[in-house]
XYZ file of C-alpha atoms in Angstrom:
756
model
C -0.019 0.090 0.023
C 2.810 2.308 0.645
C 3.880 2.472 -3.149
C 0.112 3.013 -3.963
C 0.038 6.277 -1.355
C 3.254 7.417 -2.754
C 1.916 7.373 -6.219
C -1.000 9.017 -5.281
C 0.531 11.850 -3.400
C 3.038 12.665 -6.055
C 0.481 12.707 -8.642
C -1.784 15.485 -6.701
C 1.245 17.612 -5.700
C 3.083 17.541 -9.143
C -0.434 18.159 -11.003
C -1.257 21.172 -8.753
C 2.322 22.710 -9.331
C 1.558 22.304 -12.919
C -1.942 23.754 -12.668
C -0.746 26.832 -10.424
C 2.120 27.478 -12.626
C -0.300 28.040 -15.604
C -2.684 29.930 -13.628
C 0.275 32.402 -12.890
C 1.154 32.819 -16.577
C -2.554 33.481 -16.935
C -2.728 36.497 -14.457
C 0.777 37.660 -16.159
C -0.150 37.396 -19.731
C -3.670 38.008 -19.908
C -5.159 40.432 -22.863
C -4.879 43.864 -21.204
C -7.881 46.156 -20.635
C -6.869 49.448 -21.744
C -7.256 52.566 -19.700
C -8.760 54.317 -22.812
C -9.195 53.426 -26.461
C -8.340 56.211 -28.898
C -9.093 56.995 -32.383
C -5.959 57.093 -34.258
C -6.892 59.913 -36.711
C -8.678 62.362 -34.403
C -7.158 61.322 -30.872
C -10.757 60.912 -29.571
C -11.268 58.630 -26.708
C -14.206 56.454 -27.401
C -13.974 53.822 -24.571
C -12.498 53.565 -21.088
C -11.394 50.510 -18.690
C -14.439 51.676 -16.525
C -16.885 51.144 -19.719
C -15.159 47.814 -20.406
C -15.251 46.459 -16.918
C -18.960 47.609 -16.230
C -19.903 46.412 -19.705
C -18.616 42.836 -18.280
C -20.927 43.319 -15.310
C -23.837 44.535 -17.412
C -23.440 41.259 -19.572
C -23.313 39.222 -16.354
C -26.501 40.739 -15.216
C -28.790 39.955 -18.211
C -27.557 36.341 -17.988
C -24.004 36.271 -19.108
C -23.088 32.788 -20.670
C -26.746 31.991 -20.714
C -27.312 34.322 -23.483
C -25.117 33.372 -26.513
C -21.351 32.824 -25.356
C -17.971 34.725 -25.421
C -15.043 33.158 -26.478
C -17.066 29.892 -27.218
C -18.261 29.553 -23.282
C -22.088 29.795 -22.965
C -25.328 28.809 -24.417
C -26.023 27.689 -27.952
C -28.996 29.605 -29.313
C -27.818 33.334 -29.553
C -24.385 33.683 -31.417
C -21.037 33.804 -29.852
C -20.901 37.536 -29.332
C -16.724 37.526 -30.056
C -17.015 35.591 -33.113
C -20.029 37.639 -34.597
C -18.503 40.997 -33.662
C -15.376 40.084 -35.617
C -17.203 38.746 -38.512
C -19.504 41.840 -38.883
C -16.394 44.273 -38.099
C -14.464 42.596 -40.986
C -17.357 42.594 -43.550
C -18.263 46.435 -42.563
C -14.408 47.471 -42.964
C -14.092 45.734 -46.363
C -17.471 46.915 -47.678
C -16.703 50.539 -46.713
C -13.081 50.397 -48.354
C -14.423 48.613 -51.458
C -17.332 51.120 -51.789
C -14.879 54.196 -51.273
C -12.151 52.951 -53.737
C -13.992 50.746 -56.230
C -17.671 51.675 -55.712
C -18.514 48.061 -55.279
C -19.334 45.629 -52.599
C -16.411 43.462 -51.206
C -17.963 40.158 -52.474
C -18.190 41.554 -56.040
C -14.654 42.580 -56.694
C -12.058 40.597 -58.626
C -9.310 38.225 -56.617
C -6.766 40.857 -56.713
C -8.854 43.697 -55.257
C -10.077 41.521 -52.652
C -6.534 40.510 -51.696
C -5.376 44.124 -51.395
C -8.334 44.938 -49.168
C -8.026 41.833 -46.924
C -4.253 42.425 -46.357
C -5.192 46.136 -45.306
C -7.898 44.521 -43.010
C -5.532 41.974 -41.410
C -2.785 44.696 -40.858
C -5.377 46.824 -39.264
C -6.980 44.348 -36.837
C -4.107 42.122 -36.011
C -1.574 44.795 -35.303
C -1.145 45.355 -31.647
C -1.416 48.912 -30.682
C -1.454 48.607 -26.878
C 0.629 51.219 -25.689
C 2.473 50.040 -22.020
C 3.204 53.668 -21.334
C -0.199 54.865 -21.131
C -1.993 51.656 -21.047
C -4.186 52.794 -24.001
C -5.250 51.011 -27.473
C -5.185 53.085 -30.527
C -7.897 51.888 -33.355
C -8.165 53.212 -36.817
C -10.902 55.414 -38.140
C -12.306 52.663 -40.242
C -12.259 50.244 -37.089
C -14.027 52.909 -35.000
C -16.752 53.328 -37.774
C -17.082 49.241 -37.511
C -17.460 49.812 -33.683
C -20.355 52.396 -34.185
C -22.211 49.953 -36.538
C -22.046 47.015 -34.566
C -22.704 48.866 -31.435
C -26.045 50.029 -33.066
C -26.734 46.697 -34.224
C -26.340 44.843 -30.590
C -28.164 47.913 -28.700
C -31.093 47.344 -31.065
C -31.085 43.415 -30.429
C -30.944 43.656 -26.371
C -33.252 46.614 -26.375
C -35.695 45.578 -29.115
C -35.312 41.757 -28.814
C -34.409 39.171 -31.185
C -36.819 36.181 -31.647
C -34.271 33.727 -33.293
C -31.741 34.590 -30.381
C -34.370 33.935 -27.818
C -33.736 37.652 -26.554
C -37.099 39.172 -25.506
C -37.714 42.959 -26.280
C -36.574 45.078 -23.310
C -33.921 42.570 -22.036
C -31.842 45.835 -21.656
C -33.033 49.281 -22.435
C -30.937 51.839 -20.352
C -28.570 53.404 -23.026
C -25.773 53.778 -20.642
C -25.514 50.098 -19.876
C -25.918 49.210 -23.742
C -23.080 51.343 -24.473
C -21.027 49.793 -21.597
C -22.028 45.972 -22.942
C -20.944 47.103 -26.235
C -17.579 48.430 -24.762
C -17.160 44.744 -23.298
C -17.965 42.979 -26.586
C -15.567 45.158 -28.397
C -12.555 44.231 -25.833
C -13.168 40.380 -26.314
C -13.188 40.672 -30.045
C -10.041 42.780 -29.830
C -8.561 40.197 -27.642
C -9.519 37.401 -29.948
C -8.274 39.305 -33.132
C -5.215 41.255 -32.088
C -1.796 39.496 -31.828
C -0.259 38.899 -28.634
C 3.038 40.879 -28.456
C 5.886 39.600 -30.773
C 3.729 36.632 -31.546
C 1.974 35.440 -34.701
C -1.377 34.636 -32.925
C -3.978 36.234 -30.915
C -4.565 36.688 -27.388
C -6.797 33.438 -27.806
C -4.659 31.605 -30.057
C -6.351 32.539 -33.215
C -9.844 31.604 -32.031
C -12.433 31.884 -33.367
C -11.699 30.674 -37.033
C -12.251 33.856 -39.041
C -10.770 33.493 -42.870
C -11.394 37.298 -43.487
C -8.622 37.888 -40.915
C -6.631 35.012 -41.163
C -7.641 33.852 -37.692
C -6.742 30.179 -38.524
C -5.551 27.372 -36.053
C -2.072 27.760 -34.777
C 0.835 25.277 -35.462
C 0.923 24.771 -31.460
C -2.728 23.376 -31.460
C -2.038 21.137 -34.250
C 1.001 19.682 -32.718
C -0.420 19.287 -29.348
C -3.469 17.761 -30.601
C -1.468 15.042 -32.417
C 0.618 14.464 -29.515
C -2.462 13.927 -27.270
C -3.758 11.327 -29.578
C -0.377 9.369 -29.379
C -0.397 9.505 -25.738
C -4.106 8.463 -25.599
C -3.249 5.140 -27.440
C 0.125 4.466 -25.773
C -1.565 5.100 -22.213
C -4.615 2.895 -22.968
C -2.340 0.033 -24.180
C -0.286 0.384 -20.901
C -3.493 0.397 -18.622
C -4.982 -2.344 -20.321
C -1.833 -4.402 -19.896
C -1.638 -3.561 -16.345
C -5.200 -4.271 -16.010
C -4.958 -7.664 -17.448
C -1.866 -8.657 -15.577
C -2.856 -7.469 -12.150
C -6.652 -7.668 -11.914
C -6.802 -11.084 -10.578
C -3.921 -10.915 -8.548
C -5.924 -9.104 -5.546
C -7.718 -11.059 -2.762
C -10.487 -13.295 -4.158
C -13.943 -12.074 -3.947
C -16.008 -13.619 -0.974
C -19.475 -14.796 -1.846
C -21.717 -14.788 1.294
C -24.879 -16.876 1.110
C -26.790 -14.431 2.791
C -27.107 -10.671 2.695
C -24.620 -9.112 5.096
C -26.607 -5.905 5.402
C -29.863 -7.394 6.259
C -29.384 -6.861 9.869
C -27.798 -3.418 9.880
C -28.929 -1.122 12.766
C -30.396 2.062 11.390
C -29.979 5.327 13.444
C -32.417 8.410 13.693
C -29.947 10.524 11.509
C -30.429 8.113 8.609
C -34.220 8.447 8.794
C -33.649 12.505 8.749
C -31.761 12.139 5.430
C -34.633 10.570 3.604
C -36.266 13.856 3.400
C -33.612 15.012 0.834
C -34.646 12.338 -1.595
C -38.194 13.831 -1.839
C -36.734 17.402 -2.485
C -34.220 15.894 -4.622
C -36.949 14.120 -6.707
C -38.989 17.507 -7.036
C -36.034 19.310 -8.100
C -35.242 16.619 -10.672
C -38.828 17.079 -12.036
C -38.649 20.888 -12.070
C -35.285 20.569 -13.889
C -36.665 18.605 -16.675
C -39.584 20.830 -17.067
C -37.148 23.828 -17.435
C -35.108 21.961 -19.787
C -38.308 21.298 -21.905
C -39.072 25.188 -21.792
C -35.391 25.691 -22.538
C -35.128 23.562 -25.832
C -38.282 24.879 -27.100
C -37.048 28.235 -27.285
C -34.558 26.844 -29.988
C -37.415 26.398 -32.262
C -40.041 29.083 -31.303
C -37.788 31.792 -30.077
C -39.900 33.672 -27.701
C -42.893 31.516 -27.062
C -44.221 28.088 -25.949
C -46.481 26.999 -28.487
C -47.974 30.339 -29.071
C -47.858 31.589 -25.377
C -45.558 34.519 -24.914
C -43.570 32.976 -22.205
C -40.450 35.056 -22.633
C -42.039 37.837 -20.909
C -42.013 35.922 -17.548
C -39.472 33.315 -18.040
C -36.840 34.469 -20.856
C -34.428 31.649 -22.245
C -31.570 33.116 -20.025
C -33.539 32.087 -16.940
C -34.852 28.614 -17.986
C -31.356 27.712 -19.074
C -29.744 29.242 -15.847
C -32.192 27.381 -13.784
C -32.140 24.121 -15.853
C -28.225 23.823 -15.596
C -28.066 24.969 -11.935
C -30.817 22.666 -10.695
C -28.634 19.821 -12.226
C -25.768 20.576 -10.098
C -27.841 21.331 -7.002
C -29.879 17.955 -7.092
C -26.907 15.876 -8.072
C -24.760 17.448 -5.531
C -27.336 17.216 -2.899
C -27.853 13.413 -3.678
C -24.261 12.673 -3.176
C -24.121 14.939 0.017
C -27.070 13.101 1.336
C -25.659 9.604 0.573
C -22.473 10.627 2.608
C -24.796 11.402 5.312
C -26.586 8.459 5.249
C -23.473 6.133 5.206
C -21.816 7.950 7.890
C -23.056 6.037 10.724
C -22.325 2.687 9.024
C -18.827 3.775 8.560
C -18.169 4.671 12.308
C -20.345 2.082 13.775
C -21.998 4.758 15.781
C -24.401 7.980 15.507
C -22.441 11.082 16.846
C -23.959 13.889 18.827
C -26.222 16.446 17.109
C -26.016 14.675 13.849
C -29.830 15.046 13.290
C -29.741 18.815 13.988
C -27.027 19.152 11.374
C -29.003 17.325 8.779
C -32.002 19.282 9.415
C -29.952 22.239 9.228
C -28.477 21.740 6.330
C -31.720 20.521 4.723
C -33.242 24.111 5.435
C -30.016 25.742 4.287
C -30.538 23.748 0.734
C -33.868 25.179 0.377
C -32.941 28.824 1.181
C -29.913 28.671 -1.197
C -32.118 26.780 -4.087
C -35.073 29.148 -3.696
C -33.071 32.371 -2.779
C -30.590 31.973 -5.650
C -33.314 31.332 -8.220
C -35.286 34.313 -7.180
C -32.134 36.564 -7.171
C -31.283 35.411 -10.737
C -34.894 36.163 -12.104
C -34.600 39.577 -10.370
C -31.111 40.312 -11.779
C -32.021 39.209 -15.316
C -34.927 41.572 -15.198
C -32.509 44.354 -14.092
C -34.291 45.167 -10.852
C -30.869 45.008 -9.267
C -27.696 47.324 -9.564
C -24.623 45.730 -10.756
C -22.926 45.237 -7.198
C -26.071 43.964 -5.777
C -26.498 41.641 -8.648
C -22.746 40.167 -8.340
C -23.808 39.332 -4.712
C -27.577 38.430 -4.785
C -28.508 37.871 -8.393
C -26.896 36.535 -11.776
C -23.077 36.363 -11.886
C -23.583 35.342 -15.433
C -21.164 32.044 -15.575
C -22.297 28.734 -16.652
C -22.930 26.262 -13.735
C -22.161 29.009 -11.319
C -24.877 31.762 -11.999
C -25.828 31.979 -8.522
C -24.676 35.258 -6.714
C -21.775 35.337 -4.429
C -23.705 35.539 -0.969
C -25.355 32.303 -2.143
C -21.890 30.762 -3.210
C -20.495 31.894 0.447
C -23.867 30.425 2.119
C -23.378 26.968 0.259
C -19.463 26.809 0.925
C -20.439 27.188 4.876
C -23.057 24.396 4.649
C -20.276 22.186 2.810
C -17.933 22.963 5.561
C -20.556 21.855 8.024
C -21.223 18.634 6.016
C -17.147 17.886 5.797
C -17.279 17.951 9.806
C -20.635 15.715 10.157
C -19.265 13.092 7.782
C -15.506 13.541 8.378
C -15.978 12.883 12.334
C -17.554 9.221 11.441
C -14.728 8.587 8.996
C -12.141 9.592 11.427
C -13.777 7.334 14.092
C -13.627 4.482 11.530
C -9.902 5.250 10.608
C -9.014 4.761 14.501
C -10.432 1.605 14.715
C -7.354 0.583 12.483
C -9.037 -2.415 10.746
C -8.525 -3.516 7.085
C -10.656 -0.699 5.785
C -8.398 1.989 7.037
C -6.791 2.716 3.782
C -10.245 2.758 1.740
C -11.460 5.329 4.809
C -8.510 7.306 4.387
C -9.024 8.113 0.676
C -12.835 8.861 1.422
C -11.709 11.477 4.199
C -9.345 13.032 1.822
C -12.281 13.109 -0.992
C -14.731 14.437 1.599
C -12.275 17.147 2.682
C -11.633 18.280 -0.873
C -15.019 18.445 -1.800
C -15.511 21.004 0.901
C -12.395 22.940 0.216
C -12.356 23.122 -3.563
C -15.639 24.795 -3.742
C -14.292 27.624 -2.300
C -12.119 28.096 -5.683
C -15.285 29.827 -6.831
C -14.606 32.601 -4.608
C -11.013 33.411 -5.892
C -12.490 36.007 -8.305
C -13.875 39.288 -7.678
C -16.711 41.342 -9.179
C -14.239 43.101 -11.733
C -11.911 40.271 -12.443
C -10.996 39.813 -15.876
C -12.469 37.031 -18.190
C -9.245 34.653 -18.296
C -8.963 34.758 -14.625
C -12.758 33.999 -14.085
C -12.563 31.270 -16.276
C -9.661 29.932 -14.764
C -11.309 29.671 -11.303
C -14.653 28.767 -12.485
C -13.018 25.694 -14.085
C -11.567 24.659 -10.844
C -15.096 24.362 -9.459
C -16.927 22.693 -12.380
C -13.885 20.398 -13.409
C -12.033 19.995 -10.121
C -14.795 19.818 -7.964
C -17.199 17.750 -9.858
C -15.063 15.766 -12.348
C -12.254 15.356 -9.791
C -12.873 14.993 -6.235
C -16.743 14.183 -6.249
C -15.779 11.155 -8.843
C -13.045 9.961 -6.268
C -15.778 10.150 -3.651
C -18.287 8.349 -5.664
C -15.711 5.825 -6.545
C -14.867 5.229 -2.783
C -18.443 5.314 -1.574
C -19.200 2.230 -4.100
C -16.379 0.523 -3.073
C -17.584 1.072 0.634
C -20.999 -0.223 0.151
C -19.597 -3.579 -1.870
C -17.355 -4.151 1.173
C -20.195 -3.919 3.506
C -21.786 -6.649 1.475
C -18.766 -8.542 1.779
C -18.530 -9.219 -2.004
C -15.143 -7.412 -2.116
C -12.059 -7.497 0.242
C -11.076 -4.510 2.765
C -7.647 -4.529 1.092
C -8.624 -4.804 -2.483
C -11.165 -2.079 -2.079
C -8.584 0.149 -0.399
C -5.773 -0.419 -3.037
C -8.301 -0.083 -5.863
C -9.895 3.079 -4.811
C -6.333 4.781 -4.198
C -5.259 3.516 -7.573
C -8.350 4.690 -9.300
C -8.209 8.023 -7.716
C -4.601 8.301 -8.794
C -5.551 7.567 -12.485
C -8.591 10.034 -12.485
C -6.435 12.733 -10.877
C -3.182 12.024 -12.979
C -5.552 13.422 -15.983
C -7.838 15.419 -14.351
C -6.367 18.006 -12.555
C -4.035 19.421 -15.095
C -6.771 18.241 -17.677
C -8.789 21.139 -16.214
C -6.849 23.256 -18.698
C -8.630 21.616 -21.725
C -11.479 23.982 -21.178
C -9.164 27.015 -21.248
C -7.471 26.572 -24.605
C -8.929 29.637 -26.326
C -9.864 31.749 -23.290
C -7.220 34.259 -23.295
C -4.582 31.993 -22.086
C -0.949 31.169 -22.991
C 0.014 28.413 -24.994
C 1.116 26.431 -22.040
C -2.768 25.880 -21.450
C -3.016 24.158 -24.734
C -0.011 22.169 -24.238
C -0.585 20.653 -20.997
C -4.349 20.538 -21.223
C -4.304 18.659 -24.395
C -1.526 16.267 -22.885
C -3.325 15.611 -19.677
C -6.852 15.692 -20.878
C -6.125 12.801 -23.380
C -5.096 10.687 -20.094
C -8.534 11.659 -18.515
C -10.130 9.522 -21.150
C -7.490 6.366 -20.400
C -9.363 4.850 -17.491
C -12.987 5.320 -19.287
C -11.821 2.794 -21.855
C -11.989 -0.002 -19.041
C -15.920 0.828 -18.147
C -16.607 -2.419 -20.333
C -14.786 -4.247 -17.601
C -16.850 -2.496 -15.064
C -19.973 -3.373 -16.469
C -19.149 -7.026 -16.906
C -18.114 -7.041 -13.417
C -20.992 -5.315 -12.001
C -23.178 -7.841 -14.273
C -21.496 -10.859 -12.898
C -21.831 -9.713 -9.385
C -25.646 -9.480 -9.834
C -25.549 -12.937 -10.826
C -23.416 -14.378 -8.152
C -25.753 -14.865 -5.380
C -29.527 -14.992 -5.254
C -29.757 -12.293 -2.338
C -27.855 -9.689 -4.521
C -31.344 -9.705 -6.615
C -32.341 -7.289 -3.825
C -29.771 -4.810 -5.064
C -30.574 -5.128 -8.722
C -31.745 -1.667 -9.587
C -28.875 0.270 -7.839
C -26.617 -2.149 -9.464
C -28.229 -1.414 -12.781
C -27.940 2.209 -12.329
C -24.073 1.524 -11.466
C -23.935 -0.205 -14.825
C -25.486 2.790 -16.695
C -22.996 4.853 -15.088
C -20.330 2.764 -16.408
C -21.936 2.803 -19.903
C -22.237 6.534 -20.001
C -18.964 6.987 -18.598
C -17.273 5.002 -21.597
C -19.815 6.723 -24.215
C -20.632 10.154 -22.786
C -17.351 10.981 -20.870
C -15.089 9.081 -22.899
C -16.101 9.071 -26.507
C -18.122 12.401 -26.843
C -15.555 13.987 -24.179
C -12.507 13.148 -26.245
C -14.619 14.203 -29.599
C -14.085 17.835 -28.265
C -10.936 17.581 -25.893
C -8.281 17.843 -28.670
C -7.286 21.457 -29.666
C -7.816 20.764 -33.158
C -11.319 19.582 -32.379
C -12.304 22.169 -29.975
C -11.091 25.121 -31.832
C -13.725 24.517 -34.627
C -16.390 22.913 -32.316
C -16.207 24.746 -29.069
C -19.783 26.011 -27.976
C -21.687 24.014 -31.047
C -24.142 21.349 -30.139
C -21.275 18.821 -29.814
C -20.789 20.309 -26.364
C -24.118 19.848 -25.719
C -23.775 16.152 -26.417
C -21.026 15.843 -24.083
C -22.741 17.776 -21.380
C -26.186 15.479 -21.521
C -24.404 12.228 -21.611
C -21.711 12.948 -19.102
C -23.603 15.143 -16.738
C -26.662 13.532 -16.495
C -25.608 10.021 -18.031
C -22.673 9.745 -15.375
C -23.248 11.898 -12.577
C -27.301 11.870 -12.737
C -27.371 8.224 -13.029
C -24.873 7.772 -10.011
C -27.247 10.095 -7.856
C -29.948 8.079 -8.538
C -28.172 5.015 -7.970
C -27.201 6.526 -4.753
C -30.790 7.340 -3.840
C -31.960 3.896 -4.793
C -29.153 2.209 -2.542
C -30.288 4.412 0.343
C -33.728 3.341 0.025
C -33.044 -0.259 -0.351
C -31.036 -0.369 2.869
C -33.649 1.405 4.691
C -36.603 -0.186 3.257
C -37.838 -3.605 4.411
C -40.184 -4.702 1.806
C -39.725 -6.293 -1.493
C -39.418 -3.877 -4.611
C -41.950 -5.641 -7.172
C -42.906 -2.326 -8.698
C -42.315 -1.967 -12.411
C -41.773 1.811 -11.865
C -37.751 1.374 -11.475
C -37.635 -0.816 -14.539
C -39.421 1.568 -16.742
C -37.566 4.597 -14.993
C -34.219 2.868 -16.007
C -34.966 1.823 -19.641
C -36.913 5.219 -20.506
C -34.135 7.184 -19.017
C -31.610 5.344 -21.078
C -33.503 4.895 -24.235
C -34.626 8.591 -24.075
C -31.048 9.942 -23.598
C -29.693 7.715 -26.474
C -32.733 9.127 -28.694
C -32.038 12.694 -27.796
C -28.378 12.350 -28.856
C -28.769 10.560 -31.826
C -31.858 11.898 -33.320
C -30.971 15.668 -32.628
C -28.238 17.022 -30.554
C -25.425 14.995 -32.590
C -26.667 15.598 -36.183
C -26.987 19.456 -35.536
C -23.637 19.356 -34.096
C -22.222 17.601 -36.969
C -23.499 20.180 -39.440
C -22.413 23.024 -37.352
C -18.964 21.414 -37.208
C -18.872 21.182 -40.960
C -20.250 24.730 -41.392
C -17.678 25.958 -39.271
C -14.620 24.133 -40.810
C -15.639 24.987 -44.216
C -16.829 28.686 -43.917
C -15.903 30.167 -40.344
C -17.185 29.762 -36.924
C -19.380 32.744 -36.717
C -21.456 30.817 -39.565
C -21.868 27.644 -37.424
C -23.799 29.855 -34.599
C -25.847 31.976 -37.327
C -29.523 31.981 -37.076
C -29.584 31.196 -40.950
C -28.098 27.892 -40.462
C -29.883 27.019 -36.796
C -33.488 28.021 -38.531
C -32.885 26.426 -41.669
C -35.501 23.606 -42.613
C -32.906 20.564 -41.931
C -31.673 21.852 -38.752
C -35.266 22.753 -37.704
C -36.449 19.132 -38.322
C -33.724 17.898 -36.322
C -34.278 20.085 -33.365
C -38.183 18.735 -33.715
C -37.052 15.202 -33.849
C -35.607 15.712 -30.218
C -39.155 15.648 -28.976
C -38.910 11.911 -29.208
C -35.941 11.469 -27.084
C -37.174 14.091 -24.739
C -40.692 12.505 -24.363
C -38.962 9.036 -23.627
C -36.511 10.668 -21.151
C -39.333 12.764 -19.305
C -41.318 9.304 -18.858
C -38.315 7.937 -17.085
C -37.733 10.922 -14.890
C -41.726 10.859 -13.952
C -41.289 7.019 -12.939
C -38.242 7.295 -10.936
C -39.549 10.419 -9.268
C -42.964 8.615 -8.393
C -40.859 5.600 -7.232
C -38.345 7.578 -4.937
C -41.234 9.961 -3.242
C -43.483 6.929 -2.712
C -40.558 4.536 -1.286
C -39.301 7.569 0.828
C -42.855 8.175 2.338
C -43.193 4.201 2.987
C -39.750 4.515 5.111
C -41.080 7.390 7.003
C -44.068 5.654 7.852
C -42.704 2.138 8.920
C -42.066 1.295 12.367
C -38.921 -0.434 13.449
C -36.595 -2.447 11.270
C -37.612 -6.137 10.168
C -34.576 -8.390 9.417
C -36.311 -10.798 7.080
C -34.663 -11.291 3.655
C -36.591 -10.253 0.673
C -38.505 -13.274 -1.191
C -36.575 -13.315 -4.690
C -37.398 -16.439 -6.162
C -35.031 -18.693 -8.243
C -37.066 -17.858 -11.202
C -36.125 -14.223 -11.089
C -32.384 -15.454 -10.707
C -32.747 -17.223 -13.887
C -34.203 -14.694 -15.555
C -31.296 -12.304 -14.955
C -28.939 -14.991 -15.847
């Protein structure tokens, strides 16, 4: 075990050294925000640093990443404002020069004249005019005229509304705020189209792809993409060899004839946890309803089958709540599972455990409802910009809730760490065979509490590259890193208590799995930051280590087989059929959603063209729900199975399981993936802005594919209905039942034979 622990500690320390090093480079080399923007010919100051920074705050207040995207990060309905601004700016300048010099539109000129004007455009836009002496940026009169044209266009969109972008009329009407918003959009486009000092690529490594200004993929992106694929193949081979060579060398599995968990003593705190599952079920149902509304906006823009829904719940709000509730209910489920299993880990119930559980439950309700209300008020411009930052809408996908709600949630997580951690410490002090498993569990619990606070590391006026850096510490490291380790260890602990896995094997396997996850996962965080105003180191390390993230997922087929064999190993295991089925689904979606569709968008050469297209949505749905959602549901079922003393002969779980999985497959295969492929082809052949343009997204073919999603959505929603129905019904039964009967459920040989 010593070697395993050395490997784990080394990976974590070295990985964070690399991640923090890149973070310091991001701070030092981020695109500068100029104190003033000056027109070269007139020396007129047209924008200031205050305009740009407050414009970012305005953008956040209207929904930020929930209304289109910036640098490829955000929602998929409205354009990417950076790419759209750059393209419109280029077209305006070329047409103005063509009209002035040749009395023709640019597109009607011959090749030679086009080449002359394009060369002039590239020189004008790509030359970095940032003056370090007075922190100013100088722009040409032609670029200033383009700025005014774009500002007028975007002011009209946000004040008058745009149906195809799902932006309602009156989204932003304050003239000063509109001007500030345009200042921020200008700066994001300037950083994405102006070369870094002494470099041949922009602050965003030439993203987005825009042929008119020769924004094309850099050699670094191409080289590191190829290197990442080579590494992927190499480490898959090494891991498979290691797995085959060592998998059968651990302690043999034991196969008890009776359920070792049937006589467990349940305590008051475990009953207190059950109410979480009712709230979680309601949150799941609400999230799906909001998802239906959100996706319908992509085909009808402002209405829901003719009803003017956008006046009350605009797209920016329904999508905010849809994504935020997903994080809330999944995280709440995992945290509740930790609280439920804590007394089983220690063998006793600690003081004030019930009080803590009830306090956290009330806090959860306040945070969920309070943050949702704050976001609604913020988007409808009822809050000033600073108040919005603390209580309203922060504007960043998956962490939209205001800073006050973040802090409140962080305090709750600290309390959770104390409540669960003290049980784990008590279990460790027993110094039995499960010691190593419990140590890695304690590390993951502490990391979950600690790394949530990375979302507090930026301020109201921090720059976009800095915010994105810390945002992905939270979204990637907190969820895909340490929550994944927590889940792995929890499942191992459950199988350990079932006595189908030895303590030594469970501990060693959990530490080894955590090492493999984090070896790619910590530095792999940078794959979200290739083109976010970050230095080239983010591409090099992100591409290399994000490829390693996929490596362990290639072995999910073995995990599926093992879980299936486990289910058939003993008749009493049929009692745990549905939790194991959900764990099998997790392994499947880990392989497909996180592995295949994750790697689809991981290499820089892929992400350069398809970042922020529906290919991202494919990965988001199949990984977030397919892996973490299914795992959360599996945790709910295993807790209810441990508490309930009756036979589960209801068809609800069967219907829930199959409708959920078939619906998710149909959603992806019939709609999301085909639309993503069409967008990818358009981006590669014409330019990124065209892939996000309403002309493509509202074309007959794409609209048909969007409507086809209704098939998968209906099947999926039926699965959600049955799951929530079962979870609420079984939870209410557990509340009503008296005592704990120890008789085994009567699972017949016929059932066992059917499973075989």
